[in-house]
Short mmCIF file of C-alpha atoms and ligand atoms in Angstrom, two decimals:
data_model
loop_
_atom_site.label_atom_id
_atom_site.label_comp_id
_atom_site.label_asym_id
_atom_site.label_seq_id
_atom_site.Cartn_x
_atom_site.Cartn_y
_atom_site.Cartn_z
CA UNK A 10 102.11 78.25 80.38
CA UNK A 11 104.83 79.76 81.96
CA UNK A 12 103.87 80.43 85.75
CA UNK A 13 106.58 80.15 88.22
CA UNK A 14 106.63 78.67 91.64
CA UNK A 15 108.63 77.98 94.52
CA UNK A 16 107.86 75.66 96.84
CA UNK A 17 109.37 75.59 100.49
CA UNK A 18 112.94 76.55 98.43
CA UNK A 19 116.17 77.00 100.59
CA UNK A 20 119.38 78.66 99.60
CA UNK A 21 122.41 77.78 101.42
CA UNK A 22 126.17 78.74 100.31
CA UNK A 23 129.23 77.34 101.77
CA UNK A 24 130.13 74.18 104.06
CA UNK A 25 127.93 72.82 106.75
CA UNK A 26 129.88 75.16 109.34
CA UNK A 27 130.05 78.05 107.70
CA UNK A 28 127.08 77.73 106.35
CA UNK A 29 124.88 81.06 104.80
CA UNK A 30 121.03 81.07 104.61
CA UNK A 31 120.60 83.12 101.17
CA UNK A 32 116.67 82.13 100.78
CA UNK A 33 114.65 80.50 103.90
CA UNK A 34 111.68 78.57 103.25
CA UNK A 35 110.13 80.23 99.72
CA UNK A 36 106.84 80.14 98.88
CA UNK A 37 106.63 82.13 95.76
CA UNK A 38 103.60 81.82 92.79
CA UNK A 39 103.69 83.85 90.04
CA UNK A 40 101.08 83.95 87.59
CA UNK A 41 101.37 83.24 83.33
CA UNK A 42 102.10 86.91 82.06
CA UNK A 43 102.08 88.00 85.54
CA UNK A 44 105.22 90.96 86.33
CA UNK A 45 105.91 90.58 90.03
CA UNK A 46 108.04 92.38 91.47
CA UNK A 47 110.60 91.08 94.08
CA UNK A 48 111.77 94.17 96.51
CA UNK A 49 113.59 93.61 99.77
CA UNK A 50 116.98 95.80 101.12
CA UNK A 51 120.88 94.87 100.06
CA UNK A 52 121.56 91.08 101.04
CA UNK A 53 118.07 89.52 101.44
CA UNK A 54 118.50 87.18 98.96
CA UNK A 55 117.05 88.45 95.81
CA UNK A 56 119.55 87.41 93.91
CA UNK A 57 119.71 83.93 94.77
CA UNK A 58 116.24 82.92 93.67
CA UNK A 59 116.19 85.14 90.76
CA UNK A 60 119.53 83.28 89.63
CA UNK A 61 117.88 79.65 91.21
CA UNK A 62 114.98 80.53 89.02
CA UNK A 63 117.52 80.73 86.16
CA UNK A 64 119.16 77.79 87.25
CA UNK A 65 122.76 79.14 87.25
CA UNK A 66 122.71 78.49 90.73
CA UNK A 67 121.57 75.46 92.16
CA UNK A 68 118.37 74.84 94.39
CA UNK A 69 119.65 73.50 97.84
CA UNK A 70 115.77 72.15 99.17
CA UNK A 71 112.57 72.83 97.97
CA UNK A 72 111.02 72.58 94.08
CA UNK A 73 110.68 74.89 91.10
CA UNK A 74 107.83 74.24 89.16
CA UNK A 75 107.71 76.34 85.71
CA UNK A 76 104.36 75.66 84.54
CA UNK A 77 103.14 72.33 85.71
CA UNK A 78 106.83 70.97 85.26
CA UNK A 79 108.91 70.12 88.52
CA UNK A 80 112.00 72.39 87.06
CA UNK A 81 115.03 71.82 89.61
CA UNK A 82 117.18 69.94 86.82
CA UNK A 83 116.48 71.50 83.83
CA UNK A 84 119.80 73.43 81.93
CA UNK A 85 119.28 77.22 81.79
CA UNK A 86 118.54 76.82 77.86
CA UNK A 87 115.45 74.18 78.63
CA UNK A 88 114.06 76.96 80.76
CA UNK A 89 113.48 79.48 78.35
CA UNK A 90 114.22 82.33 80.37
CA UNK A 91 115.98 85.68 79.67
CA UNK A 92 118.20 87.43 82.12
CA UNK A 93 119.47 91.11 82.68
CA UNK A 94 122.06 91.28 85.93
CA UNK A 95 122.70 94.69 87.53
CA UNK A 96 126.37 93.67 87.09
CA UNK A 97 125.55 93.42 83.02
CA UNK A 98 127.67 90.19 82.33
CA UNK A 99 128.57 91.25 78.52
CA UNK A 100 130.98 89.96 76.34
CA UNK A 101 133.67 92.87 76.46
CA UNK A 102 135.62 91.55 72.86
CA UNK A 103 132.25 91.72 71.04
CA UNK A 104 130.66 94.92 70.01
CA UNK A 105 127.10 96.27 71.31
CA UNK A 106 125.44 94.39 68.28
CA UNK A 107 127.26 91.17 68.80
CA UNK A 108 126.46 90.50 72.26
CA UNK A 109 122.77 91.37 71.95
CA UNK A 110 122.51 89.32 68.64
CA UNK A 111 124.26 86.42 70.47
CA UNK A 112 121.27 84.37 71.75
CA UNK A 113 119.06 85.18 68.58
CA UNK A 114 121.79 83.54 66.65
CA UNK A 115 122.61 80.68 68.48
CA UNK A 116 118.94 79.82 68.20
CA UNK A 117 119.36 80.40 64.37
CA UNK A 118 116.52 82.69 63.76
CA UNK A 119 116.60 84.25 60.40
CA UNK A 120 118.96 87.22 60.35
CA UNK A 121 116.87 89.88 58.59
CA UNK A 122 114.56 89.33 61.25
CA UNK A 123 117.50 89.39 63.83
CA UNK A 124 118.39 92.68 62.27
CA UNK A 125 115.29 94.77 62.87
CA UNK A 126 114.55 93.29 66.10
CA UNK A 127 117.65 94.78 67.30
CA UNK A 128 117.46 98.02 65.51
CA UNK A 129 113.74 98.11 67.28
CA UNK A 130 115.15 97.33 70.75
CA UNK A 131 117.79 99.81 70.31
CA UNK A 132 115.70 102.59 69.54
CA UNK A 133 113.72 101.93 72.67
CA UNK A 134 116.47 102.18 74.95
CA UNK A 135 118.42 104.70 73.06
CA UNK A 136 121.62 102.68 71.75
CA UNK A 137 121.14 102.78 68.17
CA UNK A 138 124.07 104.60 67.61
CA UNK A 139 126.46 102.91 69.59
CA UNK A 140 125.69 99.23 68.27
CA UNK A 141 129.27 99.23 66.36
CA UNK A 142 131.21 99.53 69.30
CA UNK A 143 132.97 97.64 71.83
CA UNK A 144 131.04 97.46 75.02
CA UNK A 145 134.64 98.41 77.31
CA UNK A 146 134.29 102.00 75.93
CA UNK A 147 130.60 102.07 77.14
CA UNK A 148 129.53 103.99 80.52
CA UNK A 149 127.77 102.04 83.31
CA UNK A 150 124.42 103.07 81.83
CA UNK A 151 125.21 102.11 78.76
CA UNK A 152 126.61 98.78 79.46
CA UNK A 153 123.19 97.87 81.64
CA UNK A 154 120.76 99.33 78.57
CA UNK A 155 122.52 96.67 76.44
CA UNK A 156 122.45 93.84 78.78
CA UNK A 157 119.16 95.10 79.01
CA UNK A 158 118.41 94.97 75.44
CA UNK A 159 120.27 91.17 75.15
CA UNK A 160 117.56 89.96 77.22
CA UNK A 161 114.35 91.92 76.10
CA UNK A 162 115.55 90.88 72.45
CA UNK A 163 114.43 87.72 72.68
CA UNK A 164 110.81 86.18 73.03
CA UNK A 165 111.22 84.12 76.12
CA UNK A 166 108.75 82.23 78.68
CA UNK A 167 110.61 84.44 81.72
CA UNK A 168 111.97 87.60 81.87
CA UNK A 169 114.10 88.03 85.26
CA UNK A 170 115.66 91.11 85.43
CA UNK A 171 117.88 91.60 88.24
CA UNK A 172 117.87 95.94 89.41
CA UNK A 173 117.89 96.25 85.37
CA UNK A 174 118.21 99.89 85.49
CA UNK A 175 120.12 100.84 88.57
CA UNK A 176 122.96 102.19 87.03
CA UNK A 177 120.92 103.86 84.43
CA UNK A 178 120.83 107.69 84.20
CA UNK A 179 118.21 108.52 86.82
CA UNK A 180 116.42 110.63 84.06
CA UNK A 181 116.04 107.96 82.00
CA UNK A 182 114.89 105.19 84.16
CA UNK A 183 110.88 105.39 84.38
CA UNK A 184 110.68 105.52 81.11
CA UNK A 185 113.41 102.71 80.12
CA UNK A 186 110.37 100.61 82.72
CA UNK A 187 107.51 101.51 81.00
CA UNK A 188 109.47 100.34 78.08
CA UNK A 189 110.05 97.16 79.68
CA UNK A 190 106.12 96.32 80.81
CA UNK A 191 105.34 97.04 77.23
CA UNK A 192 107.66 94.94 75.44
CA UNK A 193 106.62 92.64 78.39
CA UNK A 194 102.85 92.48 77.68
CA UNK A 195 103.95 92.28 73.91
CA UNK A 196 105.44 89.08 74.29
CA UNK A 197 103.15 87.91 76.56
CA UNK A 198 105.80 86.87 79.14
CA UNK A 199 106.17 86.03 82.89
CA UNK A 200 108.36 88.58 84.52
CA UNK A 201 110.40 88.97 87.84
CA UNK A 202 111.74 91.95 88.35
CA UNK A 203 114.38 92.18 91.74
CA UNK A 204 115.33 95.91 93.21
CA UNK A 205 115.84 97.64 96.49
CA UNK A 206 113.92 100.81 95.22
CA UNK A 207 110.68 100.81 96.34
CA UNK A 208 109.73 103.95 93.68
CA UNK A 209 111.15 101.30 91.09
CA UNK A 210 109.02 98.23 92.97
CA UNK A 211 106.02 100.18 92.54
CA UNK A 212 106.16 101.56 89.15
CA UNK A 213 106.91 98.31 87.61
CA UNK A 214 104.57 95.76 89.53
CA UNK A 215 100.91 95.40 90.36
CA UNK A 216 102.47 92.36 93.08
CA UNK A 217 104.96 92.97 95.42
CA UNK A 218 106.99 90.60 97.48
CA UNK A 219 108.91 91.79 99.76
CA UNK A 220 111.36 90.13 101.65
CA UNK A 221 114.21 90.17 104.51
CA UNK A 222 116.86 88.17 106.24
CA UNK A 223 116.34 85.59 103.53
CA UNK A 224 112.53 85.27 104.07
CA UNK A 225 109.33 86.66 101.70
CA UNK A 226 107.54 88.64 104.23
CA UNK A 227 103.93 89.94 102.29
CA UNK A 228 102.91 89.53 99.07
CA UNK A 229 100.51 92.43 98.10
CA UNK A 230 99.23 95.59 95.73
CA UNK A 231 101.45 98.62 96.54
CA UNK A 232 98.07 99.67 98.16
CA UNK A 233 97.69 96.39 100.22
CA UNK A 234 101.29 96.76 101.69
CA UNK A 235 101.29 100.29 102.39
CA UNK A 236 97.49 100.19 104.05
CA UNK A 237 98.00 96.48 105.68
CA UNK A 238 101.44 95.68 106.80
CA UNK A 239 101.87 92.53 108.48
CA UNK A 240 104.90 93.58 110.45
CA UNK A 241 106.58 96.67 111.76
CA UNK A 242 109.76 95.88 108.70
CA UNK A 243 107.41 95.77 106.28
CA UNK A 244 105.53 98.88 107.43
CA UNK A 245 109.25 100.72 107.81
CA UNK A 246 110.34 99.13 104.38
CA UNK A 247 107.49 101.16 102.08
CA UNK A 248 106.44 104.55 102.62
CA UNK A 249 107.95 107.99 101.74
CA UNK A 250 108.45 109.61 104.14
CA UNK A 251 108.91 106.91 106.27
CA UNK A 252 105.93 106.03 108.65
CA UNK A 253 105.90 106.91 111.94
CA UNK A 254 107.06 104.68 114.50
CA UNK A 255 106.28 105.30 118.12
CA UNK A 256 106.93 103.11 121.63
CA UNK A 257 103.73 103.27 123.51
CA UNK A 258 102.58 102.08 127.07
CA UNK A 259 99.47 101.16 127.17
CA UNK A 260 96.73 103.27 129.83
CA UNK A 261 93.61 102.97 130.71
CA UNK A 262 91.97 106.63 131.39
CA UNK A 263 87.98 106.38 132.62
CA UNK A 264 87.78 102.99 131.02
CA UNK A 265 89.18 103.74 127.72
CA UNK A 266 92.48 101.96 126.35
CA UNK A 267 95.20 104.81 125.92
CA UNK A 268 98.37 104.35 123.97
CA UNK A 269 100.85 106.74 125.53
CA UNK A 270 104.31 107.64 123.51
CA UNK A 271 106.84 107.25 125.27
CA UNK A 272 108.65 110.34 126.44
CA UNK A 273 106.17 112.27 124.80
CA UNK A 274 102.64 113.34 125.70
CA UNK A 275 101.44 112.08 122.61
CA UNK A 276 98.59 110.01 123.24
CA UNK A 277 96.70 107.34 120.87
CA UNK A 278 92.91 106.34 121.20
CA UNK A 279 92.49 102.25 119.19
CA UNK A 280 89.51 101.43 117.83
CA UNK A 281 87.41 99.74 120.00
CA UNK A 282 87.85 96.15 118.86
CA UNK A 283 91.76 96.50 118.86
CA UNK A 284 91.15 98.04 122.37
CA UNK A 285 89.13 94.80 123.43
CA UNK A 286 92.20 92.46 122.11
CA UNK A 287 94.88 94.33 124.22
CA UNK A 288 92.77 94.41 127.03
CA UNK A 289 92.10 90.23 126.53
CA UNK A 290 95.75 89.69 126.06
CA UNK A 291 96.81 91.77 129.06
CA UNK A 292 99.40 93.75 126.56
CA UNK A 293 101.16 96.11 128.53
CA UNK A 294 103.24 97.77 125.60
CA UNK A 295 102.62 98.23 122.07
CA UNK A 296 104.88 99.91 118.80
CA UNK A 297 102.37 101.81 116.75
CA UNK A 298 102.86 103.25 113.68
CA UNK A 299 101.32 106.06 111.78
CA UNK A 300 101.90 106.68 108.06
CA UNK A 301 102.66 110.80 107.66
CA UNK A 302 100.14 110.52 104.82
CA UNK A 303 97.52 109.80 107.47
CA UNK A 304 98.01 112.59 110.25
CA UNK A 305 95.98 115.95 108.63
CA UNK A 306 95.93 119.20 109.68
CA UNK A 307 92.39 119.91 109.16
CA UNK A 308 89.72 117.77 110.42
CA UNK A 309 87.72 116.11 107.80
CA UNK A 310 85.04 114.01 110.12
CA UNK A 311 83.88 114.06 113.50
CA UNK A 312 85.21 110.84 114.01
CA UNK A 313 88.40 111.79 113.75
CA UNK A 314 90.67 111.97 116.93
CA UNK A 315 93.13 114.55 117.69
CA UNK A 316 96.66 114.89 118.57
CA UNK A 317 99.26 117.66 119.31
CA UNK A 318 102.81 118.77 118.40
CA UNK A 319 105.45 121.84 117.81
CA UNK A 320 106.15 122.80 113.96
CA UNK A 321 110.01 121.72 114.05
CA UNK A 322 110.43 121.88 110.18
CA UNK A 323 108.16 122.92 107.22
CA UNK A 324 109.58 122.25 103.77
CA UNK A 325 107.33 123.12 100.37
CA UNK A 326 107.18 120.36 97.84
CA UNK A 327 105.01 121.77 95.09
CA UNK A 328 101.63 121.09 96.29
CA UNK A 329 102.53 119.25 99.43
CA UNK A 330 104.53 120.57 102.76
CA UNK A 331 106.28 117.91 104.87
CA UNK A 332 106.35 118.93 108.24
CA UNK A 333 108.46 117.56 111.56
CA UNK A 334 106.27 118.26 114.70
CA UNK A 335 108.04 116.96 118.24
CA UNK A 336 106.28 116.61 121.57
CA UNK A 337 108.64 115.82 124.68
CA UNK A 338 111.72 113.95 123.02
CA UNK A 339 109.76 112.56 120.50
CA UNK A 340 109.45 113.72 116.77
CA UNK A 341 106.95 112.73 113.74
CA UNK A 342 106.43 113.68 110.57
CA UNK A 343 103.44 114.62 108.16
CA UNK A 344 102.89 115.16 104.76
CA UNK A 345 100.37 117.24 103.85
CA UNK A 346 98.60 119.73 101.03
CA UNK A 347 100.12 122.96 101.38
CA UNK A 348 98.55 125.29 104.30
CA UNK A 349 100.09 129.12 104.56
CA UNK A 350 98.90 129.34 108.08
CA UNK A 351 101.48 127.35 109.65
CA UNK A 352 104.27 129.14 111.47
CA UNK A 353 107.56 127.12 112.77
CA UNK A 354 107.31 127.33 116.84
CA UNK A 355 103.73 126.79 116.91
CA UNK A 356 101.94 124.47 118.31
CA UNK A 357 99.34 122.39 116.01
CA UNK A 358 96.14 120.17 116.11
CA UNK A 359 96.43 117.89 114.20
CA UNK A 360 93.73 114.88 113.13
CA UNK A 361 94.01 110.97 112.44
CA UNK A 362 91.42 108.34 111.91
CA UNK A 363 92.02 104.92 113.92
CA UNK A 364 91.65 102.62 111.69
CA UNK A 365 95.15 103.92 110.15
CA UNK A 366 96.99 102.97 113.29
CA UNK A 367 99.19 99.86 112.70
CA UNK A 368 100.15 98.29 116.12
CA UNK A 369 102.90 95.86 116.70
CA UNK A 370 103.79 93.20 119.10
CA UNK A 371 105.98 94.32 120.66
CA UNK A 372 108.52 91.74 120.95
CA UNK A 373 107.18 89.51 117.16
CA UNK A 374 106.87 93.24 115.47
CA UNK A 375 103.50 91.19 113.85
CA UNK A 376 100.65 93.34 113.38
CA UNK A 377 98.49 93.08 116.39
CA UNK A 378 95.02 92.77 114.18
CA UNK A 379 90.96 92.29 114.93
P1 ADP B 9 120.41 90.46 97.41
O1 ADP B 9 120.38 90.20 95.94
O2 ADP B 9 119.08 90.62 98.03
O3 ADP B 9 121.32 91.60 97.77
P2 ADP B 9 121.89 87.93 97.56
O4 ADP B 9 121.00 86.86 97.09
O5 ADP B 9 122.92 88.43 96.60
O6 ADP B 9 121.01 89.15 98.13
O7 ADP B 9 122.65 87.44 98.86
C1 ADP B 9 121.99 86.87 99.98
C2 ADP B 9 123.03 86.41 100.98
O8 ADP B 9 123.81 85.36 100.43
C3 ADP B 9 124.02 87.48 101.39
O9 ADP B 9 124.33 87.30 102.73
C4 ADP B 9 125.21 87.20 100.51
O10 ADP B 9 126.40 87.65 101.11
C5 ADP B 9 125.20 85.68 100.40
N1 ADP B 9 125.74 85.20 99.13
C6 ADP B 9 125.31 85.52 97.89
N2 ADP B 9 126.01 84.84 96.94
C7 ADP B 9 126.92 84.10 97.62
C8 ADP B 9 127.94 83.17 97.20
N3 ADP B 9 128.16 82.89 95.92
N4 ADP B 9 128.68 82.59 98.18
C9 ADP B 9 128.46 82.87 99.48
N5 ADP B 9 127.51 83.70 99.93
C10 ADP B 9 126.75 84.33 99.02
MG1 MG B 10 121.24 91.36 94.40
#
């Protein structure tokens, strides 16, 4: 069994005064054969627990358990674990073939079966015909598909791949990742996979933590962090284009809870039991958001509610038109199927349900929630 968890883990670097929090409090399970995927912007701390988890860098508080076993002082070797690092780590005076080979030979597996597991992992990421050389004379790419190819060579426990493909040629990525799930769920492995690219984050993982400022902030489906966001980074972090984000006050108009945009005459009807929770906790602002995906320009139920703006930009993408509307100062966007009717200038209706508004404290940024 090769789950992997982290309980209450802390990262520090430094001295006591000039101290850095790398990873705050972790609480991370991942499942036997599980591929989660660990997504979070530049300086988080991905890094650290991928490379705690490897045990190249040590655990300052808090236990690793791989399986059942309480893993803090195991060697990297007892772990089982292969590694791929965005900044490749190779041995530059060995050729492609050598440094790949490297681990299979060190644990002395027979080398005809060496041989045509490399020749099979070469093929998939397309350096079969560079395996004689030396890896200085390689590009970027090709130095990460070998690094990437040392570690998917062998049959570990753990895969942790560290933005595996980052410098890869953008044409080859997706399918250098559905390579990787496959030779994954061949081997049966456990599998974190660390990026800043939440296209990557979702292609590769059905779980996604995402984290910032050193802390895991959800754990979800690409479906459950996109739909339920449990704070206003989170809801910012995921989403193309990004969701809407709006300042409101909050009104009352005949009895009914408003939430007014600011600078804007944009105005926002909750659903009745978020409506009943503002009112109890006497809010007198909110931050709402509203993914573009969710604002329509036809109505599609009665129950829809209805909202107005100017056509500021209209770009085609295929099938779907992202459009920027403003009213007042303040401008949103919505992505939508194509519609010929629309004319830049002109004022539009447009339709969203309530139940897709995400409101924030607005001073935690938590999602304010029935
Ligand atoms: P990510 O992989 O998400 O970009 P890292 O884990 O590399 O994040 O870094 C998290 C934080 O820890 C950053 O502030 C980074 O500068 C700091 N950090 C990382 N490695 C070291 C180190 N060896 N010494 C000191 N600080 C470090
Ligand atoms: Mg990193």
């Amino acid at each position: 069994m090769a789950s992997v968890s982290l309980k209450n883990v802390y990262k520090y670097y430094g001295s006591k005064k000039g101290k850095v929090e790398a990873v705050k409090n972790l609480n991370l399970n991942i499942r036997d054969k599980e591929i989660m995927v660990l997504l979070g912007p530049s300086g988080c701390g991905k890094t650290s627990t991928l490379r705690m988890i490897a045990g190249i860098e040590e655990i300052s508080k808090g236990k690793l358990y791989i399986g059942d076993n309480l893993s803090n002082d195991l060697t990297p070797a007892q772990r089982n674990i292969a590694l791929a690092f965005e900044d490749y780590a190779l041995y530059f005076h060995l050729t492609v073939k050598e440094n790949i080979a490297l681990c299979l030979e060190a644990k002395k597996i027979n080398p005809n079966i060496v041989k045509k597991r490399i020749k099979d992992i070469s093929e998939i990421l397309g350096i079969g015909d560079i395996l004689d050389l030396k890896t200085t004379t390689l590009s970027g790419g090709q130095q990460q598909r070998v690094s990437l190819a040392r570690a998917l060579v062998r049959d570990p426990s753990i895969f942790l791949l560290d933005e595996p493909i980052s410098h890869i040629e953008i044409e080859k990525r997706y399918r250098i990742l559905a390579e990787i799930k496959e030779i994954n769920r061949e081997f049966g492995s456990t599998m974190l996979y660390v990026t800043h690219n939440q296209t990557e984050a979702v292609a590769v993982g059905k779980s996604i933590g995402i984290m910032n400022f050193a802390e895991l902030q959800q754990v979800g489906t690409r479906d459950e962090i996109f739909n339920n966001p449990i704070n206003l980074f989170v809801a910012g972090f995921v989403g193309q284009p990004p969701i809407n984000i709006m300042k409101c006050k909050i009104i009352s108009e005949k009895d009914i809870i408003i939430l007014k945009v600011e600078n804007s005459s944009l105005k926002f009807i909750p659903e009745a039991k978020i409506a009943k929770i503002l009112y109890k906790l006497n809010f007198k602002e909110v931050i709402l958001g509203l993914r573009p995906q969710n604002i329509h320009i036809r109505k599609i139920s009665d129950k829809q509610k209805s909202i107005k703006g100017i056509i500021e930009v209209m770009e085609f993408l295929g099938e779907d038109m992202y459009l920027v509307l403003r009213s007042g100062d303040y401008k949103f966007s919505v992505y939508c199927n194509v519609d010929m009717g629309l004319k830049k200038g002109k004022e539009l209706e447009l339709f969203y349900d309530q139940n897709k508004l995400h409101l924030f404290h607005p001073k935690t940024e938590k999602i304010i929630s029935a």
